[in-house]
CSV table of C-alpha atoms in Angstrom, one decimal:
chain,number,residue,atom,x,y,z
A,734,MET,CA,-16.3,43.8,47.4
A,735,SER,CA,-16.5,47.0,49.4
A,736,SER,CA,-17.4,50.3,47.8
A,737,GLU,CA,-15.1,52.6,45.9
A,738,ASN,CA,-14.5,54.9,48.9
A,739,SER,CA,-13.3,52.1,51.1
A,740,SER,CA,-9.7,52.3,52.3
A,741,ALA,CA,-7.0,49.8,51.3
A,742,ASP,CA,-7.2,48.3,54.8
A,743,ASP,CA,-10.9,47.7,54.4
A,744,VAL,CA,-10.6,45.9,51.1
A,745,ARG,CA,-7.9,43.4,52.3
A,746,ARG,CA,-9.1,39.9,52.6
A,747,ALA,CA,-7.9,37.0,54.7
A,748,ALA,CA,-8.0,33.3,53.9
A,749,ASP,CA,-9.0,30.7,56.5
A,750,ASP,CA,-5.4,30.5,57.8
A,751,GLY,CA,-5.2,34.2,58.2
A,752,GLN,CA,-3.0,34.9,55.2
A,753,GLN,CA,-3.5,38.2,53.6
A,754,VAL,CA,-5.2,38.3,50.2
A,755,TRP,CA,-4.3,41.3,48.1
A,756,ASP,CA,-6.8,42.8,45.7
A,757,VAL,CA,-4.1,43.1,43.0
A,758,VAL,CA,-0.6,41.6,42.7
A,759,VAL,CA,1.5,43.0,39.9
A,760,VAL,CA,4.6,41.0,38.8
A,761,GLY,CA,7.4,43.1,37.4
A,762,ALA,CA,8.2,46.7,38.2
A,763,GLY,CA,9.1,48.1,34.8
A,764,PRO,CA,6.9,50.8,33.1
A,765,ALA,CA,4.0,48.4,32.5
A,766,GLY,CA,4.0,47.0,36.0
A,767,ALA,CA,4.5,50.3,37.8
A,768,SER,CA,1.6,51.8,35.7
A,769,ALA,CA,-0.6,48.9,36.5
A,770,ALA,CA,0.2,49.1,40.2
A,771,TYR,CA,-0.4,52.9,40.2
A,772,ALA,CA,-3.8,52.5,38.4
A,773,ALA,CA,-5.0,49.9,40.9
A,774,ALA,CA,-3.6,51.7,44.0
A,775,VAL,CA,-5.0,55.1,43.1
A,776,ALA,CA,-8.4,53.4,42.9
A,777,GLY,CA,-8.0,52.6,46.6
A,778,ARG,CA,-7.2,48.9,46.3
A,779,SER,CA,-4.6,46.9,48.1
A,780,VAL,CA,-1.7,46.3,45.7
A,781,LEU,CA,1.5,44.4,46.0
A,782,LEU,CA,4.2,45.0,43.3
A,783,LEU,CA,6.7,42.2,43.0
A,784,GLU,CA,10.1,42.7,41.3
A,785,LYS,CA,12.9,40.1,41.1
A,786,ALA,CA,15.7,42.6,40.9
A,787,GLU,CA,16.8,45.4,43.2
A,788,LEU,CA,15.9,48.9,42.0
A,789,PRO,CA,17.1,50.8,40.2
A,790,ARG,CA,18.3,48.3,37.6
A,791,TYR,CA,19.5,48.7,34.0
A,792,LYS,CA,17.3,47.8,31.0
A,793,THR,CA,18.4,47.6,27.4
A,794,CYS,CA,16.4,50.3,25.8
A,795,GLY,CA,17.0,53.4,23.7
A,796,GLY,CA,15.0,55.5,26.2
A,797,GLY,CA,12.9,57.6,23.8
A,798,ILE,CA,9.8,59.1,25.3
A,799,ILE,CA,7.3,59.9,22.6
A,800,GLY,CA,4.0,61.7,23.0
A,801,PRO,CA,1.9,58.7,23.8
A,802,SER,CA,4.3,57.7,26.6
A,803,ARG,CA,4.1,61.2,28.1
A,804,ASP,CA,0.3,61.2,27.9
A,805,ALA,CA,0.1,57.9,29.7
A,806,LEU,CA,2.1,59.0,32.8
A,807,PRO,CA,0.5,59.8,36.2
A,808,PRO,CA,-0.6,63.4,36.7
A,809,GLY,CA,2.3,65.6,37.8
A,810,PHE,CA,5.0,63.2,36.7
A,811,ASP,CA,8.2,65.1,36.0
A,812,LEU,CA,10.0,63.4,33.2
A,813,PRO,CA,13.8,63.2,33.9
A,814,PHE,CA,14.9,64.1,30.4
A,815,LYS,CA,18.6,63.8,29.6
A,816,ASP,CA,18.1,65.6,26.2
A,817,ARG,CA,15.3,67.0,24.1
A,818,VAL,CA,15.3,66.0,20.4
A,819,HIS,CA,14.7,68.7,17.7
A,820,ALA,CA,16.5,67.0,14.8
A,821,VAL,CA,16.7,63.6,13.3
A,822,THR,CA,19.5,62.4,10.9
A,823,PHE,CA,18.4,59.5,8.7
A,824,SER,CA,20.9,57.3,6.8
A,825,MET,CA,21.0,54.0,5.0
A,826,ASP,CA,23.8,51.8,6.3
A,827,GLY,CA,26.0,54.9,6.7
A,828,ARG,CA,25.1,56.5,3.4
A,829,PHE,CA,22.8,59.2,2.1
A,830,ALA,CA,22.6,61.0,5.4
A,831,ARG,CA,20.0,63.8,5.6
A,832,THR,CA,18.8,65.7,8.6
A,833,ARG,CA,15.3,67.1,9.3
A,834,ARG,CA,14.7,69.6,12.0
A,835,SER,CA,11.8,71.0,14.0
A,836,ARG,CA,11.3,74.1,16.1
A,837,GLN,CA,9.2,72.0,18.5
A,838,MET,CA,10.6,69.1,20.5
A,839,LEU,CA,10.0,65.8,18.8
A,840,PHE,CA,10.6,63.6,21.8
A,841,GLY,CA,12.7,63.3,24.9
A,842,LEU,CA,15.4,60.9,26.1
A,843,ILE,CA,15.6,59.3,29.5
A,844,ASN,CA,17.8,56.8,31.3
A,845,ARG,CA,15.6,53.8,32.1
A,846,PRO,CA,16.9,53.1,35.7
A,847,GLU,CA,16.0,56.6,36.8
A,848,PHE,CA,12.7,56.6,34.9
A,849,ASP,CA,11.5,53.2,36.1
A,850,GLN,CA,12.4,54.0,39.7
A,851,GLN,CA,10.4,57.2,39.6
A,852,LEU,CA,7.4,55.3,38.2
A,853,VAL,CA,7.6,52.8,41.0
A,854,GLU,CA,7.8,55.7,43.6
A,855,TYR,CA,4.6,57.1,42.1
A,856,ALA,CA,2.9,53.7,42.5
A,857,GLN,CA,4.1,53.6,46.1
A,858,LYS,CA,2.8,57.1,46.9
A,859,ALA,CA,-0.6,56.0,45.5
A,860,GLY,CA,-0.6,53.1,48.1
A,861,ALA,CA,1.1,50.2,46.4
A,862,GLU,CA,3.5,48.1,48.4
A,863,LEU,CA,6.9,47.2,46.7
A,864,ARG,CA,8.8,44.0,47.3
A,865,THR,CA,12.1,43.5,45.5
A,866,GLY,CA,14.2,40.4,45.3
A,867,ALA,CA,11.0,38.4,44.7
A,868,THR,CA,11.2,35.9,41.8
A,869,VAL,CA,7.9,34.3,40.8
A,870,SER,CA,8.0,30.7,39.9
A,871,ARG,CA,4.4,30.2,38.8
A,872,VAL,CA,0.8,31.2,39.4
A,873,GLU,CA,-2.0,28.8,40.3
A,874,GLN,CA,-5.7,29.3,39.9
A,875,HIS,CA,-6.7,25.8,41.1
A,876,GLY,CA,-5.4,23.4,43.6
A,877,SER,CA,-4.5,23.2,47.2
A,878,ALA,CA,-2.6,26.5,47.3
A,879,VAL,CA,-5.8,28.3,46.2
A,880,PRO,CA,-8.3,28.8,49.1
A,881,ASP,CA,-11.3,29.6,46.9
A,882,ARG,CA,-12.4,30.3,43.3
A,883,ARG,CA,-11.9,34.1,43.7
A,884,THR,CA,-8.2,33.8,44.6
A,885,VAL,CA,-5.0,33.3,42.6
A,886,ALA,CA,-1.8,31.9,44.2
A,887,VAL,CA,1.5,33.5,43.2
A,888,VAL,CA,4.2,31.1,44.1
A,889,LEU,CA,7.7,32.6,44.7
A,890,GLN,CA,11.1,30.8,44.5
A,891,GLY,CA,11.5,29.1,47.8
A,892,GLY,CA,7.9,28.1,48.0
A,893,GLU,CA,6.3,31.1,49.6
A,894,THR,CA,2.8,31.8,48.3
A,895,VAL,CA,1.2,35.2,47.8
A,896,LEU,CA,-2.6,35.4,47.4
A,897,ALA,CA,-4.5,37.9,45.2
A,898,ARG,CA,-8.0,38.5,43.8
A,899,ALA,CA,-6.4,39.5,40.5
A,900,VAL,CA,-2.9,39.2,39.0
A,901,VAL,CA,-1.2,41.4,36.4
A,902,GLY,CA,1.8,39.9,34.6
A,903,ALA,CA,4.3,42.6,33.6
A,904,ASP,CA,7.5,40.5,34.0
A,905,GLY,CA,9.1,41.2,30.6
A,906,SER,CA,9.5,39.5,27.3
A,907,ALA,CA,10.5,36.1,28.9
A,908,SER,CA,7.4,36.3,31.2
A,909,ARG,CA,6.4,33.4,33.4
A,910,ILE,CA,3.0,34.9,33.7
A,911,GLY,CA,2.8,35.2,29.9
A,912,ALA,CA,3.6,31.5,29.7
A,913,HIS,CA,0.7,30.8,32.2
A,914,VAL,CA,-1.7,32.9,30.1
A,915,GLY,CA,-0.5,31.2,26.9
A,916,VAL,CA,0.9,34.3,25.1
A,917,LYS,CA,1.8,33.5,21.5
A,918,LEU,CA,4.6,35.3,19.6
A,919,ASP,CA,4.6,36.4,16.0
A,920,GLN,CA,7.9,38.2,15.8
A,921,VAL,CA,11.1,38.0,17.8
A,922,ASP,CA,14.0,40.5,17.3
A,923,LEU,CA,17.5,40.9,18.8
A,924,GLY,CA,18.6,44.3,20.1
A,925,LEU,CA,22.2,45.1,20.9
A,926,GLU,CA,23.2,48.3,22.7
A,927,ALA,CA,26.2,50.1,24.1
A,928,GLU,CA,26.2,53.0,26.5
A,929,ILE,CA,29.3,55.0,25.5
A,930,PRO,CA,30.7,57.9,27.6
A,931,VAL,CA,32.1,60.6,25.4
A,932,PRO,CA,34.0,63.9,25.9
A,933,GLU,CA,32.1,67.1,26.0
A,934,THR,CA,33.2,68.1,22.5
A,935,VAL,CA,31.7,64.9,21.1
A,936,ALA,CA,28.6,65.2,23.2
A,937,GLU,CA,28.0,68.7,22.0
A,938,ASP,CA,28.0,67.5,18.4
A,939,TRP,CA,25.0,65.3,19.2
A,940,ARG,CA,23.0,67.5,21.5
A,941,GLY,CA,19.4,67.7,20.5
A,942,ARG,CA,19.8,65.3,17.6
A,943,VAL,CA,19.4,61.6,17.1
A,944,LEU,CA,20.6,59.3,14.3
A,945,ILE,CA,18.5,56.6,12.7
A,946,ASP,CA,20.3,54.3,10.3
A,947,TRP,CA,18.5,51.8,8.1
A,948,GLY,CA,20.6,48.7,8.4
A,949,PRO,CA,22.0,46.1,6.1
A,950,MET,CA,19.7,43.2,7.1
A,951,PRO,CA,16.0,43.2,6.2
A,952,GLY,CA,14.0,45.1,8.8
A,953,SER,CA,17.1,46.2,10.8
A,954,TYR,CA,18.1,49.7,11.9
A,955,GLY,CA,20.5,51.4,14.3
A,956,TRP,CA,20.2,54.5,16.5
A,957,VAL,CA,22.3,57.0,18.4
A,958,PHE,CA,20.5,58.7,21.3
A,959,PRO,CA,22.4,61.4,23.2
A,960,LYS,CA,22.0,61.6,27.0
A,961,GLY,CA,24.4,64.3,28.3
A,962,ASP,CA,27.9,62.9,28.4
A,963,THR,CA,26.8,59.4,27.2
A,964,LEU,CA,25.6,58.2,23.8
A,965,THR,CA,23.2,55.2,23.7
A,966,VAL,CA,24.1,53.4,20.5
A,967,GLY,CA,22.2,50.3,19.4
A,968,VAL,CA,21.0,48.2,16.5
A,969,ILE,CA,18.1,45.7,16.1
A,970,SER,CA,17.2,43.0,13.6
A,971,ALA,CA,15.3,39.7,13.4
A,972,ARG,CA,16.4,36.9,15.8
A,973,GLY,CA,18.6,34.4,14.0
A,974,GLU,CA,20.9,37.0,12.6
A,975,GLY,CA,23.0,37.3,15.8
A,976,ALA,CA,26.5,37.3,14.2
A,977,ALA,CA,25.4,39.8,11.5
A,978,THR,CA,23.7,42.0,14.1
A,979,LYS,CA,26.8,42.1,16.2
A,980,ARG,CA,28.9,43.0,13.1
A,981,TYR,CA,26.4,45.7,12.3
A,982,LEU,CA,26.8,47.3,15.7
A,983,GLU,CA,30.6,47.1,15.6
A,984,ASP,CA,30.7,48.7,12.1
A,985,PHE,CA,28.1,51.3,13.1
A,986,ILE,CA,30.1,52.4,16.1
A,987,ALA,CA,33.3,52.5,14.1
A,988,ARG,CA,31.7,54.5,11.3
A,989,LEU,CA,30.5,57.0,13.9
A,990,GLY,CA,34.1,57.5,15.1
A,991,LEU,CA,33.2,56.1,18.5
A,992,ALA,CA,35.3,52.9,18.5
A,993,GLY,CA,38.0,54.5,20.6
A,994,PHE,CA,35.6,55.1,23.5
A,995,GLU,CA,35.0,52.3,26.0
A,996,PRO,CA,31.3,51.5,26.6
A,997,SER,CA,30.3,51.6,30.3
A,998,ILE,CA,27.6,49.0,29.5
A,999,SER,CA,27.2,46.6,26.6
A,1000,SER,CA,23.9,44.6,26.6
A,1001,GLY,CA,21.5,42.6,24.5
A,1002,HIS,CA,17.8,42.0,24.6
A,1003,LEU,CA,15.1,40.0,22.7
A,1004,THR,CA,11.9,41.9,21.9
A,1005,ARG,CA,8.8,39.8,21.3
A,1006,CYS,CA,5.7,40.8,19.4
A,1007,ARG,CA,2.4,39.0,20.0
A,1008,ALA,CA,0.4,37.1,17.4
A,1009,ASP,CA,-3.0,38.6,16.5
A,1010,ASP,CA,-4.8,35.7,18.3
A,1011,SER,CA,-2.6,35.6,21.4
A,1012,PRO,CA,-4.6,35.7,24.6
A,1013,LEU,CA,-4.3,38.6,27.0
A,1014,SER,CA,-5.8,36.9,30.1
A,1015,ARG,CA,-6.5,33.6,31.7
A,1016,GLY,CA,-9.0,33.5,34.5
A,1017,ARG,CA,-8.1,36.3,37.0
A,1018,VAL,CA,-4.7,36.8,35.4
A,1019,LEU,CA,-4.0,39.6,32.9
A,1020,VAL,CA,-0.8,40.4,31.0
A,1021,CYS,CA,0.5,43.7,29.7
A,1022,GLY,CA,3.6,45.3,28.2
A,1023,ASP,CA,6.4,43.0,27.0
A,1024,ALA,CA,4.8,40.1,28.9
A,1025,ALA,CA,1.9,40.3,26.5
A,1026,GLY,CA,4.1,40.9,23.4
A,1027,LEU,CA,2.8,44.5,23.1
A,1028,LEU,CA,5.1,46.8,21.1
A,1029,GLU,CA,5.2,48.6,17.8
A,1030,PRO,CA,6.4,45.9,15.3
A,1031,TRP,CA,8.3,48.2,12.9
A,1032,THR,CA,10.3,50.4,15.3
A,1033,ARG,CA,10.0,48.0,18.2
A,1034,GLU,CA,9.1,50.9,20.4
A,1035,GLY,CA,7.8,49.5,23.7
A,1036,ILE,CA,7.7,52.1,26.4
A,1037,SER,CA,4.4,53.8,25.2
A,1038,PHE,CA,2.8,50.3,24.8
A,1039,ALA,CA,4.0,49.3,28.3
A,1040,LEU,CA,2.6,52.5,29.9
A,1041,ARG,CA,-0.7,52.4,28.1
A,1042,SER,CA,-1.4,48.7,28.5
A,1043,GLY,CA,-0.2,48.7,32.1
A,1044,ARG,CA,-2.6,51.5,33.0
A,1045,LEU,CA,-5.5,49.5,31.4
A,1046,ALA,CA,-4.4,46.3,33.1
A,1047,GLY,CA,-4.4,48.0,36.5
A,1048,GLU,CA,-7.9,49.4,35.9
A,1049,TRP,CA,-9.4,46.2,34.7
A,1050,ALA,CA,-7.6,44.2,37.4
A,1051,VAL,CA,-9.6,46.2,39.9
A,1052,ARG,CA,-12.8,45.1,38.2
A,1053,ILE,CA,-11.7,41.5,38.1
A,1054,ALA,CA,-10.8,41.6,41.9
A,1055,GLU,CA,-14.4,42.7,42.5
A,1056,ALA,CA,-15.9,39.9,40.4
A,1057,HIS,CA,-17.7,37.3,42.6
A,1058,ASP,CA,-17.7,34.5,40.1
A,1059,ALA,CA,-15.8,33.2,37.1
A,1060,VAL,CA,-18.4,34.4,34.6
A,1061,ASP,CA,-18.0,38.0,35.8
A,1062,ALA,CA,-14.2,37.8,35.9
A,1063,ARG,CA,-14.2,36.5,32.4
A,1064,ARG,CA,-16.4,39.3,31.2
A,1065,GLN,CA,-14.1,41.9,32.7
A,1066,ALA,CA,-11.0,40.2,31.2
A,1067,LEU,CA,-12.7,40.2,27.8
A,1068,ASN,CA,-13.4,43.9,28.2
A,1069,TYR,CA,-9.7,44.5,28.9
A,1070,ALA,CA,-8.7,42.5,25.8
A,1071,PHE,CA,-11.2,44.6,23.7
A,1072,ALA,CA,-9.7,47.9,25.1
A,1073,ILE,CA,-6.2,46.7,24.2
A,1074,LYS,CA,-7.1,45.5,20.7
A,1075,ALA,CA,-9.2,48.6,19.8
A,1076,GLY,CA,-6.2,50.9,20.5
A,1077,LEU,CA,-2.8,49.3,20.7
A,1078,GLY,CA,-3.9,46.4,18.5
A,1079,VAL,CA,-4.8,48.7,15.6
A,1080,GLU,CA,-1.4,50.4,15.9
A,1081,MET,CA,0.3,47.0,15.9
A,1082,SER,CA,-1.6,45.9,12.8
A,1083,VAL,CA,-0.4,49.0,10.8
A,1084,GLY,CA,3.1,48.5,12.2
A,1085,LYS,CA,3.3,45.0,11.0
A,1086,ARG,CA,2.4,46.1,7.5
A,1087,LEU,CA,5.0,48.9,7.6
A,1088,LEU,CA,7.7,46.4,8.8
A,1089,ALA,CA,6.9,44.0,5.9
A,1090,ALA,CA,7.2,46.9,3.4
A,1091,PHE,CA,10.3,48.3,5.1
A,1092,GLU,CA,12.0,44.9,4.9
A,1093,ARG,CA,11.5,44.9,1.1
A,1094,ARG,CA,12.1,48.5,0.3
A,1095,PRO,CA,13.9,50.5,3.0
A,1096,GLY,CA,14.9,53.1,0.4
A,1097,LEU,CA,11.3,54.1,0.0
A,1098,PHE,CA,11.0,54.9,3.7
A,1099,HIS,CA,14.3,56.8,3.6
A,1100,ALA,CA,13.1,58.8,0.6
A,1101,GLY,CA,9.8,59.5,2.2
A,1102,LEU,CA,11.1,60.6,5.6
A,1103,THR,CA,13.8,62.8,4.1
A,1104,GLY,CA,12.2,64.2,1.1
A,1105,ILE,CA,8.3,64.2,1.3
A,1106,ARG,CA,6.7,66.7,3.6
A,1107,PRO,CA,3.5,64.8,4.5
A,1108,VAL,CA,5.6,61.7,5.5
A,1109,TRP,CA,7.8,63.8,7.8
A,1110,LYS,CA,4.7,65.5,9.3
A,1111,ALA,CA,3.2,62.2,10.0
A,1112,PHE,CA,6.4,61.1,11.8
A,1113,THR,CA,6.5,64.3,13.9
A,1114,GLY,CA,2.8,63.9,14.7
A,1115,ILE,CA,3.4,60.4,16.0
A,1116,THR,CA,6.4,61.3,18.1
A,1117,ARG,CA,4.7,64.3,19.6
A,1118,GLY,CA,1.5,62.3,20.4
A,1119,SER,CA,-0.9,64.4,18.2
A,1120,THR,CA,-1.7,61.3,16.2
A,1121,THR,CA,-1.1,57.5,15.9
A,1122,LEU,CA,-0.4,55.1,13.1
A,1123,GLY,CA,-4.0,53.9,13.4
A,1124,GLU,CA,-5.5,57.4,13.3
A,1125,ILE,CA,-3.4,58.3,10.2
A,1126,VAL,CA,-4.6,55.3,8.3
A,1127,ARG,CA,-8.2,55.8,9.4
A,1128,SER,CA,-8.3,59.6,8.6
A,1129,ARG,CA,-6.2,59.7,5.4
A,1130,PRO,CA,-7.5,57.4,2.7
A,1131,MET,CA,-4.4,58.0,0.6
A,1132,VAL,CA,-2.2,56.5,3.3
A,1133,GLY,CA,-4.4,53.4,3.3
A,1134,ARG,CA,-4.0,53.1,-0.4
A,1135,ALA,CA,-0.3,53.6,-0.2
A,1136,LEU,CA,-0.1,50.8,2.4
A,1137,THR,CA,-2.1,48.5,0.1
A,1138,ALA,CA,0.3,49.3,-2.7
A,1139,LEU,CA,3.2,48.5,-0.5
A,1140,ASP,CA,1.5,45.2,0.5
A,1141,ARG,CA,0.7,44.1,-3.1
A,1142,ALA,CA,3.5,45.4,-5.4
A,1143,PRO,CA,6.7,47.2,-4.5
A,1144,GLN,CA,6.9,48.7,-7.9
A,1145,VAL,CA,3.5,50.3,-7.5
A,1146,ALA,CA,4.7,51.7,-4.2
A,1147,GLU,CA,7.8,53.2,-5.9
A,1148,ALA,CA,5.5,54.9,-8.4
A,1149,LYS,CA,3.5,56.3,-5.5
A,1150,VAL,CA,6.6,57.7,-3.9
A,1151,ALA,CA,7.7,59.3,-7.2
A,1152,GLU,CA,4.3,60.8,-7.6
A,1153,ALA,CA,4.4,62.2,-4.1
A,1154,LYS,CA,7.9,63.7,-4.7
A,1155,ASP,CA,6.6,65.4,-7.8
A,1156,ALA,CA,3.8,66.9,-5.8
A,1157,GLU,CA,6.2,68.0,-3.2
A,1158,ALA,CA,8.4,69.7,-5.7
A,1159,ARG,CA,5.4,71.6,-7.2
A,1160,ASN,CA,4.6,72.8,-3.7
A,1161,ALA,CA,8.1,73.4,-2.5
A,1162,ASP,CA,7.4,77.1,-1.9
A,1163,SER,CA,4.3,76.5,0.3
A,1164,LYS,CA,4.7,76.6,4.0
A,1165,ASP,CA,3.4,74.0,6.5
A,1166,ALA,CA,0.2,74.9,8.3
A,1167,ASP,CA,1.9,75.0,11.7
A,1168,GLY,CA,5.0,76.6,10.3
A,1169,GLN,CA,7.2,74.4,12.5
A,1170,GLU,CA,9.0,71.9,10.2
A,1171,GLY,CA,12.2,72.8,8.5
A,1172,GLU,CA,13.1,71.7,5.1
A,1173,PRO,CA,15.2,68.5,4.6
A,1174,GLN,CA,18.9,69.3,4.6
A,1175,SER,CA,21.5,67.3,2.6
A,1176,VAL,CA,24.1,67.4,5.4
A,1177,GLU,CA,26.5,65.0,7.0
A,1178,PRO,CA,26.5,66.1,10.6
A,1179,LYS,CA,29.8,65.8,12.5
A,1180,GLY,CA,29.9,62.5,14.2
A,1181,ALA,CA,27.3,60.9,12.0
A,1182,GLU,CA,29.4,60.1,9.0
A,1183,GLU,CA,33.0,59.3,8.3
């Protein structure tokens, strides 16, 4: 492979028949794929980004951009926020609504078509070439379509073959590349969502505030994310509860007083979470984002996981493209897997434990977030990007002990929550170190309750 300061033209290869061989081919132009394409292109490599749809395209997603997402974006990326969130209302299936507020922004809200398009444009400016309307049928690493052992064949519908030194699969939760790698799934959930245009008077009630409602099925919850004159309203629960999930969304919308407004878009989507032993590569092929089953298991937040894993996949794909034999390619792929597991994998492990506890005792989570200052501060730290679930568990032994209590015995966990509430009451007059967080408020915001 040529040196780091070689141009993209210099690093392009040709097979015996003269067909171009790309350094990196990325399949899927969502946040994971665009991030991977950017990372490989900015390193000076030849990159082809394949997308089956025409851009921009709609994606079922709440559109929350938390701190880790912001920090993983390319330098100078101007986030197209539709709203900035400073308050969160928590409720339990429409009851016990309480709002917590912050002087600092907690996170921002975007529309996915606009956000994804902007990410792709950054990859293109870095040197990646985009091709839309390109559906991948399969990838081959052996056989007549592959000219040598350093090449992967990406076969498109219609039979056309694209050649690459490394391939990144970022083609979503029903990934063909993930099937090739052998991705194994441990958790599958169904998300339903409606984009509801509302009058200015209704939009004003929601500005700067989101609603999170702990739902009636184990592990389920709903959300309202305001985006100007549109409210994104959705619910998610375990797959297999399709009818109940649909009823939850209908009841949720009605309870919010939004049933009289016609959604501009109604959609559904399956989120898939990887098993702990699921592979992240096969030969010269890597997977990232939804294609790898990378997302936070409790909240099912996926944008930050897509951006972070996509960037890593792009960086390691460059190294795999430079590998001259299978042994070196395998070494680089293992390094990629280690990087994923050391960061995102730790967060996922904690998230799985939180989901298991949340399924059994959602009331504990509601009580903690609405009534216990350290829990709220942990939430704000995660949303702002100053900490992660993994860091909280590593740095705060009490959190680890509380998680263990949740794992082993719900009644012990309830006692821990009661103990924490007593401590909170004793220190009610003390002020947060950063002086930013407001006290919990027993309010029923307009539009959030009947």
